[in-house]
PDB file of C-alpha atoms in Angstrom:
ATOM      1  CA  UNK A 279     -18.072 -16.875  -2.516  1.00 82.00           C
ATOM      2  CA  UNK A 280     -15.019 -14.621  -2.551  1.00 82.00           C
ATOM      3  CA  UNK A 281     -17.139 -11.599  -1.551  1.00 82.00           C
ATOM      4  CA  UNK A 282     -18.595 -13.553   1.390  1.00 81.00           C
ATOM      5  CA  UNK A 283     -15.099 -14.561   2.501  1.00 82.00           C
ATOM      6  CA  UNK A 284     -13.671 -11.036   2.461  1.00 81.00           C
ATOM      7  CA  UNK A 285     -16.724  -9.573   4.223  1.00 80.00           C
ATOM      8  CA  UNK A 286     -16.447 -12.202   6.964  1.00 80.00           C
ATOM      9  CA  UNK A 287     -12.756 -11.418   7.313  1.00 81.00           C
ATOM     10  CA  UNK A 288     -13.300  -7.669   7.524  1.00 80.00           C
ATOM     11  CA  UNK A 289     -16.425  -7.587   9.696  1.00 77.00           C
ATOM     12  CA  UNK A 290     -16.098 -10.861  11.602  1.00 74.00           C
ATOM     13  CA  UNK A 291     -19.674 -11.934  10.871  1.00 67.00           C
ATOM     14  CA  UNK A 292     -21.427 -13.959   8.194  1.00 60.00           C
ATOM     15  CA  UNK A 293     -25.037 -12.872   8.749  1.00 66.00           C
ATOM     16  CA  UNK A 294     -26.925  -9.630   9.178  1.00 71.00           C
ATOM     17  CA  UNK A 295     -28.809  -7.339   6.844  1.00 76.00           C
ATOM     18  CA  UNK A 296     -26.175  -4.588   6.981  1.00 70.00           C
ATOM     19  CA  UNK A 297     -23.465  -7.000   5.847  1.00 72.00           C
ATOM     20  CA  UNK A 298     -25.688  -8.380   3.084  1.00 79.00           C
ATOM     21  CA  UNK A 299     -26.482  -4.810   2.028  1.00 78.00           C
ATOM     22  CA  UNK A 300     -22.743  -4.046   1.948  1.00 76.00           C
ATOM     23  CA  UNK A 301     -22.201  -6.984  -0.377  1.00 79.00           C
ATOM     24  CA  UNK A 302     -24.979  -5.829  -2.694  1.00 82.00           C
ATOM     25  CA  UNK A 303     -23.624  -2.287  -2.637  1.00 80.00           C
ATOM     26  CA  UNK A 304     -20.117  -3.443  -3.520  1.00 79.00           C
ATOM     27  CA  UNK A 305     -21.355  -5.526  -6.461  1.00 81.00           C
ATOM     28  CA  UNK A 306     -23.513  -2.682  -7.738  1.00 82.00           C
ATOM     29  CA  UNK A 307     -20.684  -0.143  -7.360  1.00 80.00           C
ATOM     30  CA  UNK A 308     -18.282  -2.343  -9.344  1.00 77.00           C
ATOM     31  CA  UNK A 309     -20.886  -2.856 -12.078  1.00 78.00           C
ATOM     32  CA  UNK A 310     -21.535   0.908 -12.243  1.00 76.00           C
ATOM     33  CA  UNK A 311     -17.852   1.774 -12.632  1.00 74.00           C
ATOM     34  CA  UNK A 312     -17.747   0.936 -16.325  1.00 69.00           C
ATOM     35  CA  UNK A 313     -14.753   1.147 -18.680  1.00 67.00           C
ATOM     36  CA  UNK A 314     -15.882   4.455 -20.199  1.00 70.00           C
ATOM     37  CA  UNK A 315     -15.915   6.446 -16.965  1.00 70.00           C
ATOM     38  CA  UNK A 316     -12.788   4.645 -15.826  1.00 67.00           C
ATOM     39  CA  UNK A 317     -10.919   5.699 -18.978  1.00 68.00           C
ATOM     40  CA  UNK A 318     -12.232   9.157 -19.827  1.00 71.00           C
ATOM     41  CA  UNK A 319     -11.917  11.736 -17.067  1.00 73.00           C
ATOM     42  CA  UNK A 320     -14.286  14.047 -18.944  1.00 72.00           C
ATOM     43  CA  UNK A 321     -17.109  11.631 -18.065  1.00 72.00           C
ATOM     44  CA  UNK A 322     -16.284  11.771 -14.351  1.00 74.00           C
ATOM     45  CA  UNK A 323     -18.724  14.632 -13.841  1.00 75.00           C
ATOM     46  CA  UNK A 324     -22.047  14.842 -12.070  1.00 74.00           C
ATOM     47  CA  UNK A 325     -24.156  16.443 -14.854  1.00 71.00           C
ATOM     48  CA  UNK A 326     -26.704  17.693 -12.312  1.00 73.00           C
ATOM     49  CA  UNK A 327     -27.160  14.329 -10.624  1.00 72.00           C
ATOM     50  CA  UNK A 328     -27.616  12.376 -13.857  1.00 78.00           C
ATOM     51  CA  UNK A 329     -25.364  10.076 -15.829  1.00 77.00           C
ATOM     52  CA  UNK A 330     -23.138   7.071 -15.034  1.00 80.00           C
ATOM     53  CA  UNK A 331     -20.720   9.000 -12.792  1.00 80.00           C
ATOM     54  CA  UNK A 332     -23.538  10.375 -10.608  1.00 83.00           C
ATOM     55  CA  UNK A 333     -25.012   6.880 -10.273  1.00 82.00           C
ATOM     56  CA  UNK A 334     -21.642   5.418  -9.336  1.00 81.00           C
ATOM     57  CA  UNK A 335     -21.087   8.138  -6.706  1.00 81.00           C
ATOM     58  CA  UNK A 336     -24.526   7.483  -5.186  1.00 85.00           C
ATOM     59  CA  UNK A 337     -23.861   3.750  -4.929  1.00 83.00           C
ATOM     60  CA  UNK A 338     -20.397   4.353  -3.498  1.00 81.00           C
ATOM     61  CA  UNK A 339     -21.795   6.790  -0.949  1.00 81.00           C
ATOM     62  CA  UNK A 340     -24.307   4.172   0.157  1.00 82.00           C
ATOM     63  CA  UNK A 341     -21.535   1.628   0.783  1.00 80.00           C
ATOM     64  CA  UNK A 342     -19.511   4.220   2.698  1.00 82.00           C
ATOM     65  CA  UNK A 343     -22.545   4.980   4.893  1.00 82.00           C
ATOM     66  CA  UNK A 344     -22.901   1.278   5.724  1.00 81.00           C
ATOM     67  CA  UNK A 345     -19.219   1.086   6.615  1.00 80.00           C
ATOM     68  CA  UNK A 346     -19.589   4.106   8.929  1.00 83.00           C
ATOM     69  CA  UNK A 347     -22.461   2.341  10.698  1.00 81.00           C
ATOM     70  CA  UNK A 348     -20.236  -0.668  11.292  1.00 78.00           C
ATOM     71  CA  UNK A 349     -17.441   1.577  12.593  1.00 79.00           C
ATOM     72  CA  UNK A 350     -19.844   3.263  15.025  1.00 81.00           C
ATOM     73  CA  UNK A 351     -20.983  -0.145  16.305  1.00 78.00           C
ATOM     74  CA  UNK A 352     -17.440  -1.178  17.311  1.00 77.00           C
ATOM     75  CA  UNK A 353     -16.125  -0.635  20.846  1.00 73.00           C
ATOM     76  CA  UNK A 354     -12.396   0.278  20.760  1.00 69.00           C
ATOM     77  CA  UNK A 355     -12.046  -1.032  24.315  1.00 71.00           C
ATOM     78  CA  UNK A 356     -13.220  -4.499  23.255  1.00 73.00           C
ATOM     79  CA  UNK A 357     -11.485  -5.221  19.934  1.00 67.00           C
ATOM     80  CA  UNK A 358     -12.303  -8.372  18.021  1.00 74.00           C
ATOM     81  CA  UNK A 359     -10.017 -10.192  15.635  1.00 77.00           C
ATOM     82  CA  UNK A 360     -11.707  -8.938  12.472  1.00 81.00           C
ATOM     83  CA  UNK A 361      -9.976  -6.261  10.415  1.00 83.00           C
ATOM     84  CA  UNK A 362     -12.531  -3.535  11.165  1.00 83.00           C
ATOM     85  CA  UNK A 363     -12.170  -3.998  14.931  1.00 84.00           C
ATOM     86  CA  UNK A 364      -8.386  -3.910  14.636  1.00 84.00           C
ATOM     87  CA  UNK A 365      -8.475  -0.682  12.617  1.00 84.00           C
ATOM     88  CA  UNK A 366     -10.863   0.966  15.092  1.00 84.00           C
ATOM     89  CA  UNK A 367      -8.637  -0.022  18.017  1.00 84.00           C
ATOM     90  CA  UNK A 368      -5.369   0.939  16.304  1.00 82.00           C
ATOM     91  CA  UNK A 369      -3.384   3.874  17.723  1.00 86.00           C
ATOM     92  CA  UNK A 370      -0.316   5.618  16.366  1.00 85.00           C
ATOM     93  CA  UNK A 371       2.811   6.472  18.383  1.00 88.00           C
ATOM     94  CA  UNK A 372       1.080   9.534  19.848  1.00 89.00           C
ATOM     95  CA  UNK A 373      -1.998   7.528  20.886  1.00 87.00           C
ATOM     96  CA  UNK A 374      -4.301   8.981  18.205  1.00 88.00           C
ATOM     97  CA  UNK A 375      -6.904   6.807  16.482  1.00 84.00           C
ATOM     98  CA  UNK A 376      -7.365   6.565  12.735  1.00 84.00           C
ATOM     99  CA  UNK A 377      -9.693   9.089  11.124  1.00 85.00           C
ATOM    100  CA  UNK A 378     -13.123   7.609  10.293  1.00 85.00           C
ATOM    101  CA  UNK A 379     -12.832   8.489   6.600  1.00 85.00           C
ATOM    102  CA  UNK A 380      -9.423   6.808   6.431  1.00 86.00           C
ATOM    103  CA  UNK A 381     -10.891   3.617   7.938  1.00 84.00           C
ATOM    104  CA  UNK A 382     -13.799   3.754   5.459  1.00 84.00           C
ATOM    105  CA  UNK A 383     -11.449   4.064   2.496  1.00 83.00           C
ATOM    106  CA  UNK A 384      -9.158   1.306   3.783  1.00 82.00           C
ATOM    107  CA  UNK A 385     -12.121  -1.039   4.258  1.00 80.00           C
ATOM    108  CA  UNK A 386     -13.584  -0.318   0.818  1.00 78.00           C
ATOM    109  CA  UNK A 387     -10.203  -0.893  -0.816  1.00 79.00           C
ATOM    110  CA  UNK A 388      -9.862  -4.239   0.983  1.00 79.00           C
ATOM    111  CA  UNK A 389     -13.346  -5.349  -0.037  1.00 79.00           C
ATOM    112  CA  UNK A 390     -12.819  -4.404  -3.693  1.00 76.00           C
ATOM    113  CA  UNK A 391      -9.250  -5.705  -3.995  1.00 75.00           C
ATOM    114  CA  UNK A 392      -9.952  -8.757  -1.854  1.00 76.00           C
ATOM    115  CA  UNK A 393     -12.865 -10.271  -3.684  1.00 81.00           C
ATOM    116  CA  UNK A 394     -13.066  -9.487  -7.405  1.00 81.00           C
ATOM    117  CA  UNK A 395      -9.445 -10.419  -8.093  1.00 85.00           C
ATOM    118  CA  UNK A 396      -9.777 -13.775  -6.327  1.00 89.00           C
ATOM    119  CA  UNK A 397     -13.110 -14.460  -8.043  1.00 89.00           C
ATOM    120  CA  UNK A 398     -11.536 -13.773 -11.438  1.00 90.00           C
ATOM    121  CA  UNK A 399      -8.589 -16.073 -10.720  1.00 93.00           C
ATOM    122  CA  UNK A 400     -10.977 -18.836  -9.606  1.00 93.00           C
ATOM    123  CA  UNK A 401     -13.045 -18.451 -12.769  1.00 93.00           C
ATOM    124  CA  UNK A 402      -9.957 -18.895 -14.965  1.00 94.00           C
ATOM    125  CA  UNK A 403      -8.765 -21.873 -12.880  1.00 95.00           C
ATOM    126  CA  UNK A 404     -12.132 -23.635 -13.217  1.00 94.00           C
ATOM    127  CA  UNK A 405     -12.195 -22.926 -16.941  1.00 93.00           C
ATOM    128  CA  UNK A 406      -8.680 -24.307 -17.479  1.00 94.00           C
ATOM    129  CA  UNK A 407      -9.246 -27.418 -15.344  1.00 95.00           C
ATOM    130  CA  UNK A 408     -12.576 -28.364 -16.900  1.00 94.00           C
ATOM    131  CA  UNK A 409     -10.957 -28.301 -20.345  1.00 92.00           C
ATOM    132  CA  UNK A 410      -8.473 -30.929 -19.106  1.00 94.00           C
ATOM    133  CA  UNK A 411     -10.365 -33.878 -17.532  1.00 92.00           C
ATOM    134  CA  UNK A 412      -7.188 -35.905 -16.974  1.00 95.00           C
ATOM    135  CA  UNK A 413      -5.538 -33.081 -15.018  1.00 96.00           C
ATOM    136  CA  UNK A 414      -8.769 -32.539 -13.054  1.00 95.00           C
ATOM    137  CA  UNK A 415      -8.847 -36.238 -12.172  1.00 95.00           C
ATOM    138  CA  UNK A 416      -5.223 -36.221 -11.033  1.00 96.00           C
ATOM    139  CA  UNK A 417      -5.876 -33.196  -8.848  1.00 96.00           C
ATOM    140  CA  UNK A 418      -8.994 -34.761  -7.296  1.00 95.00           C
ATOM    141  CA  UNK A 419      -7.041 -37.927  -6.475  1.00 95.00           C
ATOM    142  CA  UNK A 420      -4.292 -35.901  -4.787  1.00 96.00           C
ATOM    143  CA  UNK A 421      -6.800 -33.879  -2.753  1.00 95.00           C
ATOM    144  CA  UNK A 422      -9.153 -36.690  -1.694  1.00 94.00           C
ATOM    145  CA  UNK A 423      -6.923 -38.199   1.052  1.00 94.00           C
ATOM    146  CA  UNK A 424      -6.543 -34.773   2.710  1.00 91.00           C
ATOM    147  CA  UNK A 425     -10.003 -34.980   4.206  1.00 85.00           C
ATOM    148  CA  UNK A 426     -11.163 -31.474   3.364  1.00 83.00           C
ATOM    149  CA  UNK A 427      -8.877 -29.843   5.925  1.00 89.00           C
ATOM    150  CA  UNK A 428      -8.189 -26.314   4.593  1.00 89.00           C
ATOM    151  CA  UNK A 429      -4.574 -26.122   5.744  1.00 90.00           C
ATOM    152  CA  UNK A 430      -3.736 -29.564   4.342  1.00 92.00           C
ATOM    153  CA  UNK A 431      -5.496 -28.787   1.051  1.00 92.00           C
ATOM    154  CA  UNK A 432      -3.467 -25.597   0.661  1.00 91.00           C
ATOM    155  CA  UNK A 433      -0.263 -27.660   0.901  1.00 92.00           C
ATOM    156  CA  UNK A 434      -1.105 -29.828  -2.135  1.00 94.00           C
ATOM    157  CA  UNK A 435       1.782 -29.493  -4.653  1.00 94.00           C
ATOM    158  CA  UNK A 436      -0.437 -30.017  -7.706  1.00 96.00           C
ATOM    159  CA  UNK A 437      -3.072 -27.572  -6.434  1.00 96.00           C
ATOM    160  CA  UNK A 438      -0.332 -25.003  -5.824  1.00 95.00           C
ATOM    161  CA  UNK A 439       0.966 -25.567  -9.359  1.00 95.00           C
ATOM    162  CA  UNK A 440      -2.514 -25.213 -10.904  1.00 97.00           C
ATOM    163  CA  UNK A 441      -3.074 -21.898  -9.099  1.00 96.00           C
ATOM    164  CA  UNK A 442       0.405 -20.636  -9.997  1.00 95.00           C
ATOM    165  CA  UNK A 443      -0.052 -21.492 -13.687  1.00 96.00           C
ATOM    166  CA  UNK A 444      -3.493 -19.869 -13.697  1.00 96.00           C
ATOM    167  CA  UNK A 445      -2.017 -16.626 -12.368  1.00 94.00           C
ATOM    168  CA  UNK A 446       0.861 -16.837 -14.856  1.00 94.00           C
ATOM    169  CA  UNK A 447      -1.340 -17.259 -17.909  1.00 93.00           C
ATOM    170  CA  UNK A 448      -4.138 -14.991 -16.644  1.00 92.00           C
ATOM    171  CA  UNK A 449      -2.565 -12.225 -14.526  1.00 90.00           C
ATOM    172  CA  UNK A 450      -5.248 -10.141 -12.872  1.00 85.00           C
ATOM    173  CA  UNK A 451      -3.707  -6.863 -13.979  1.00 82.00           C
ATOM    174  CA  UNK A 452      -1.660  -6.508 -17.177  1.00 81.00           C
ATOM    175  CA  UNK A 453       0.564  -3.619 -16.119  1.00 83.00           C
ATOM    176  CA  UNK A 454       2.067  -2.152 -12.951  1.00 83.00           C
ATOM    177  CA  UNK A 455       3.088   1.465 -13.474  1.00 84.00           C
ATOM    178  CA  UNK A 456       4.763   4.248 -11.512  1.00 86.00           C
ATOM    179  CA  UNK A 457       5.607   7.895 -12.103  1.00 91.00           C
ATOM    180  CA  UNK A 458       9.325   8.575 -11.656  1.00 94.00           C
ATOM    181  CA  UNK A 459      10.187  11.000  -8.853  1.00 95.00           C
ATOM    182  CA  UNK A 460      13.777  11.293 -10.066  1.00 96.00           C
ATOM    183  CA  UNK A 461      15.683  10.474 -13.290  1.00 96.00           C
ATOM    184  CA  UNK A 462      16.097   6.740 -13.859  1.00 94.00           C
ATOM    185  CA  UNK A 463      18.172   4.765 -16.364  1.00 94.00           C
ATOM    186  CA  UNK A 464      16.718   1.601 -17.874  1.00 89.00           C
ATOM    187  CA  UNK A 465      17.928  -0.297 -20.928  1.00 87.00           C
ATOM    188  CA  UNK A 466      20.479   2.395 -21.721  1.00 92.00           C
ATOM    189  CA  UNK A 467      17.881   5.180 -21.746  1.00 93.00           C
ATOM    190  CA  UNK A 468      17.867   7.964 -19.164  1.00 96.00           C
ATOM    191  CA  UNK A 469      14.256   8.793 -18.316  1.00 95.00           C
ATOM    192  CA  UNK A 470      13.516  12.170 -16.696  1.00 96.00           C
ATOM    193  CA  UNK A 471      11.516  12.661 -13.518  1.00 96.00           C
ATOM    194  CA  UNK A 472       7.779  12.639 -14.164  1.00 95.00           C
ATOM    195  CA  UNK A 473       7.981   9.870 -16.784  1.00 95.00           C
ATOM    196  CA  UNK A 474       5.458   7.070 -16.488  1.00 91.00           C
ATOM    197  CA  UNK A 475       7.209   3.687 -16.328  1.00 89.00           C
ATOM    198  CA  UNK A 476       5.390   0.371 -16.479  1.00 86.00           C
ATOM    199  CA  UNK A 477       6.199  -3.316 -16.091  1.00 85.00           C
ATOM    200  CA  UNK A 478       3.926  -5.489 -18.234  1.00 89.00           C
ATOM    201  CA  UNK A 479       3.124  -8.606 -16.204  1.00 89.00           C
ATOM    202  CA  UNK A 480       1.593 -10.419 -19.155  1.00 89.00           C
ATOM    203  CA  UNK A 481       4.694 -10.022 -21.337  1.00 92.00           C
ATOM    204  CA  UNK A 482       6.958 -11.163 -18.496  1.00 93.00           C
ATOM    205  CA  UNK A 483       4.783 -14.260 -18.001  1.00 94.00           C
ATOM    206  CA  UNK A 484       4.833 -15.100 -21.716  1.00 94.00           C
ATOM    207  CA  UNK A 485       8.612 -15.025 -22.223  1.00 94.00           C
ATOM    208  CA  UNK A 486       9.422 -18.247 -24.022  1.00 95.00           C
ATOM    209  CA  UNK A 487      12.969 -18.292 -22.657  1.00 93.00           C
ATOM    210  CA  UNK A 488      11.530 -18.736 -19.155  1.00 93.00           C
ATOM    211  CA  UNK A 489       8.235 -20.477 -19.999  1.00 94.00           C
ATOM    212  CA  UNK A 490       8.452 -22.902 -22.958  1.00 94.00           C
ATOM    213  CA  UNK A 491       5.160 -23.045 -24.872  1.00 95.00           C
ATOM    214  CA  UNK A 492       4.053 -19.951 -22.950  1.00 95.00           C
ATOM    215  CA  UNK A 493       0.462 -19.964 -24.226  1.00 94.00           C
ATOM    216  CA  UNK A 494      -0.125 -23.531 -23.025  1.00 95.00           C
ATOM    217  CA  UNK A 495      -1.625 -24.262 -19.601  1.00 96.00           C
ATOM    218  CA  UNK A 496       1.034 -26.489 -18.029  1.00 96.00           C
ATOM    219  CA  UNK A 497       0.988 -26.606 -14.206  1.00 96.00           C
ATOM    220  CA  UNK A 498       3.850 -29.112 -14.350  1.00 94.00           C
ATOM    221  CA  UNK A 499       6.250 -26.207 -14.879  1.00 93.00           C
ATOM    222  CA  UNK A 500       5.643 -25.213 -11.238  1.00 94.00           C
ATOM    223  CA  UNK A 501       6.080 -28.679  -9.696  1.00 92.00           C
ATOM    224  CA  UNK A 502       9.210 -29.872  -7.873  1.00 80.00           C
ATOM    225  CA  UNK A 503      10.003 -26.445  -6.461  1.00 74.00           C
ATOM    226  CA  UNK A 504      10.412 -24.891  -9.901  1.00 75.00           C
ATOM    227  CA  UNK A 505       8.985 -21.472  -8.997  1.00 81.00           C
ATOM    228  CA  UNK A 506      10.844 -18.780 -10.958  1.00 88.00           C
ATOM    229  CA  UNK A 507      12.505 -15.775  -9.279  1.00 89.00           C
ATOM    230  CA  UNK A 508      10.243 -12.813  -8.328  1.00 85.00           C
ATOM    231  CA  UNK A 509      11.274 -10.653 -11.275  1.00 87.00           C
ATOM    232  CA  UNK A 510      10.095 -13.359 -13.718  1.00 91.00           C
ATOM    233  CA  UNK A 511       6.809 -14.238 -11.975  1.00 92.00           C
ATOM    234  CA  UNK A 512       4.861 -11.372 -10.455  1.00 90.00           C
ATOM    235  CA  UNK A 513       1.073 -11.895 -10.453  1.00 91.00           C
ATOM    236  CA  UNK A 514       0.860  -9.824  -7.250  1.00 88.00           C
ATOM    237  CA  UNK A 515       3.330  -7.159  -8.346  1.00 85.00           C
ATOM    238  CA  UNK A 516       6.728  -6.947  -6.696  1.00 81.00           C
ATOM    239  CA  UNK A 517       9.086  -5.079  -4.461  1.00 80.00           C
ATOM    240  CA  UNK A 518       7.992  -2.929  -1.539  1.00 79.00           C
ATOM    241  CA  UNK A 519       4.572  -2.389  -3.133  1.00 79.00           C
ATOM    242  CA  UNK A 520       3.730  -6.055  -3.667  1.00 82.00           C
ATOM    243  CA  UNK A 521       0.075  -6.822  -2.893  1.00 81.00           C
ATOM    244  CA  UNK A 522      -0.417  -7.004   0.891  1.00 77.00           C
ATOM    245  CA  UNK A 523      -3.165  -9.591   0.480  1.00 81.00           C
ATOM    246  CA  UNK A 524      -1.203 -12.011  -1.708  1.00 86.00           C
ATOM    247  CA  UNK A 525      -0.906 -14.813   0.869  1.00 87.00           C
ATOM    248  CA  UNK A 526      -4.546 -14.473   1.930  1.00 86.00           C
ATOM    249  CA  UNK A 527      -5.823 -14.444  -1.660  1.00 88.00           C
ATOM    250  CA  UNK A 528      -3.750 -17.458  -2.716  1.00 91.00           C
ATOM    251  CA  UNK A 529      -4.832 -19.461   0.359  1.00 91.00           C
ATOM    252  CA  UNK A 530      -8.486 -18.610  -0.324  1.00 90.00           C
ATOM    253  CA  UNK A 531      -8.117 -19.540  -3.985  1.00 93.00           C
ATOM    254  CA  UNK A 532      -6.665 -22.947  -3.099  1.00 94.00           C
ATOM    255  CA  UNK A 533      -9.291 -23.800  -0.469  1.00 92.00           C
ATOM    256  CA  UNK A 534     -12.272 -22.742  -2.586  1.00 92.00           C
ATOM    257  CA  UNK A 535     -10.981 -24.512  -5.705  1.00 95.00           C
ATOM    258  CA  UNK A 536     -10.187 -27.697  -3.767  1.00 95.00           C
ATOM    259  CA  UNK A 537     -13.614 -27.706  -2.099  1.00 92.00           C
ATOM    260  CA  UNK A 538     -15.385 -27.301  -5.442  1.00 93.00           C
ATOM    261  CA  UNK A 539     -13.381 -30.166  -6.931  1.00 93.00           C
ATOM    262  CA  UNK A 540     -13.981 -32.516  -4.007  1.00 93.00           C
ATOM    263  CA  UNK A 541     -17.682 -31.830  -3.441  1.00 92.00           C
ATOM    264  CA  UNK A 542     -18.991 -31.461  -6.990  1.00 92.00           C
ATOM    265  CA  UNK A 543     -18.763 -32.955 -10.421  1.00 91.00           C
ATOM    266  CA  UNK A 544     -18.308 -29.962 -12.697  1.00 90.00           C
ATOM    267  CA  UNK A 545     -18.369 -29.715 -16.464  1.00 89.00           C
ATOM    268  CA  UNK A 546     -18.389 -26.760 -18.810  1.00 88.00           C
ATOM    269  CA  UNK A 547     -21.881 -25.883 -19.990  1.00 88.00           C
ATOM    270  CA  UNK A 548     -20.231 -24.793 -23.234  1.00 75.00           C
ATOM    271  CA  UNK A 549     -16.639 -24.637 -24.416  1.00 63.00           C
ATOM    272  CA  UNK A 550     -16.511 -21.830 -26.975  1.00 58.00           C
ATOM    273  CA  UNK A 551     -13.370 -20.586 -28.639  1.00 52.00           C
ATOM    274  CA  UNK A 552     -11.214 -18.528 -26.294  1.00 60.00           C
ATOM    275  CA  UNK A 553     -10.680 -15.681 -28.790  1.00 47.00           C
ATOM    276  CA  UNK A 554     -11.969 -12.431 -27.307  1.00 47.00           C
ATOM    277  CA  UNK A 555     -12.791 -14.156 -24.033  1.00 52.00           C
ATOM    278  CA  UNK A 556     -11.594 -11.332 -21.801  1.00 54.00           C
ATOM    279  CA  UNK A 557     -13.457  -8.390 -20.332  1.00 48.00           C
ATOM    280  CA  UNK A 558     -11.515  -6.385 -17.760  1.00 51.00           C
ATOM    281  CA  UNK A 559      -9.162  -9.438 -17.670  1.00 70.00           C
ATOM    282  CA  UNK A 560     -11.900 -11.809 -16.547  1.00 71.00           C
ATOM    283  CA  UNK A 561     -13.743 -14.336 -18.723  1.00 77.00           C
ATOM    284  CA  UNK A 562     -16.367 -12.636 -20.855  1.00 74.00           C
ATOM    285  CA  UNK A 563     -19.745 -13.654 -19.439  1.00 76.00           C
ATOM    286  CA  UNK A 564     -18.168 -15.770 -16.699  1.00 82.00           C
ATOM    287  CA  UNK A 565     -17.594 -19.522 -16.920  1.00 87.00           C
ATOM    288  CA  UNK A 566     -20.977 -21.335 -17.120  1.00 88.00           C
ATOM    289  CA  UNK A 567     -20.741 -24.821 -15.613  1.00 90.00           C
ATOM    290  CA  UNK A 568     -23.056 -27.712 -14.851  1.00 91.00           C
ATOM    291  CA  UNK A 569     -22.731 -28.733 -11.202  1.00 87.00           C
ATOM    292  CA  UNK A 570     -23.644 -32.109  -9.731  1.00 84.00           C
ATOM    293  CA  UNK A 571     -22.898 -33.406  -6.235  1.00 78.00           C
TER     294      UNK A 571
END
């Protein structure tokens, strides 16, 4: 669902073989970029066209080719309101258009960052809610009078709290890091330029002084306007480099989760122990559910 949403947003369409092929290519590219080649640069070699890196590069090249076809099909003189049309029509202060390769890379980044992260957050939210039938019932009762209107659903205080607590307990990335361009003092230590410095989101979100019983899923901590300051709650990073798609992703998460809750009766197909339940910070094997209308 999240991949369909981001593709519609970027390309402005929901049908068409090229768009479907783009979705397949994105899923295959993500699956091919395994933890080994992501971690060990020595494996990021072609080996004469064989091996996991060569396969990943072929899949990525196929997606890039599809994106170039979509770029070529756009008329800069007749821009639409989708992101691709806006990028094609964009001009800098000298009147120059964006380079095609730059547009391709921007689009691919948006597709990757805009769907897998939201899908992971939704999986954790469903998992947490289905383990708490009373909370799920309370949320359904709050959402039911809103009539399925997306904007009204997104304003639900309890839904907002459930999403906020999901992102607190299950941040999509564990660490945000930067390389220092100049010396920087932190905690009484002077770090030289070139030092890698990281902020661990998970540790920030598990500070008991800010979040009592930090390992417990308690959306109530975010009700009544109790959102903590940005430096103590940062699922989308912070500062000037905070995720540009934060508002979009959170709105999508709320609408999809609310729609699932209102239209279906869901229950966990199995509720195994949570130990070792993460793979790349998403639930290992997904969250199998039984769905009934």
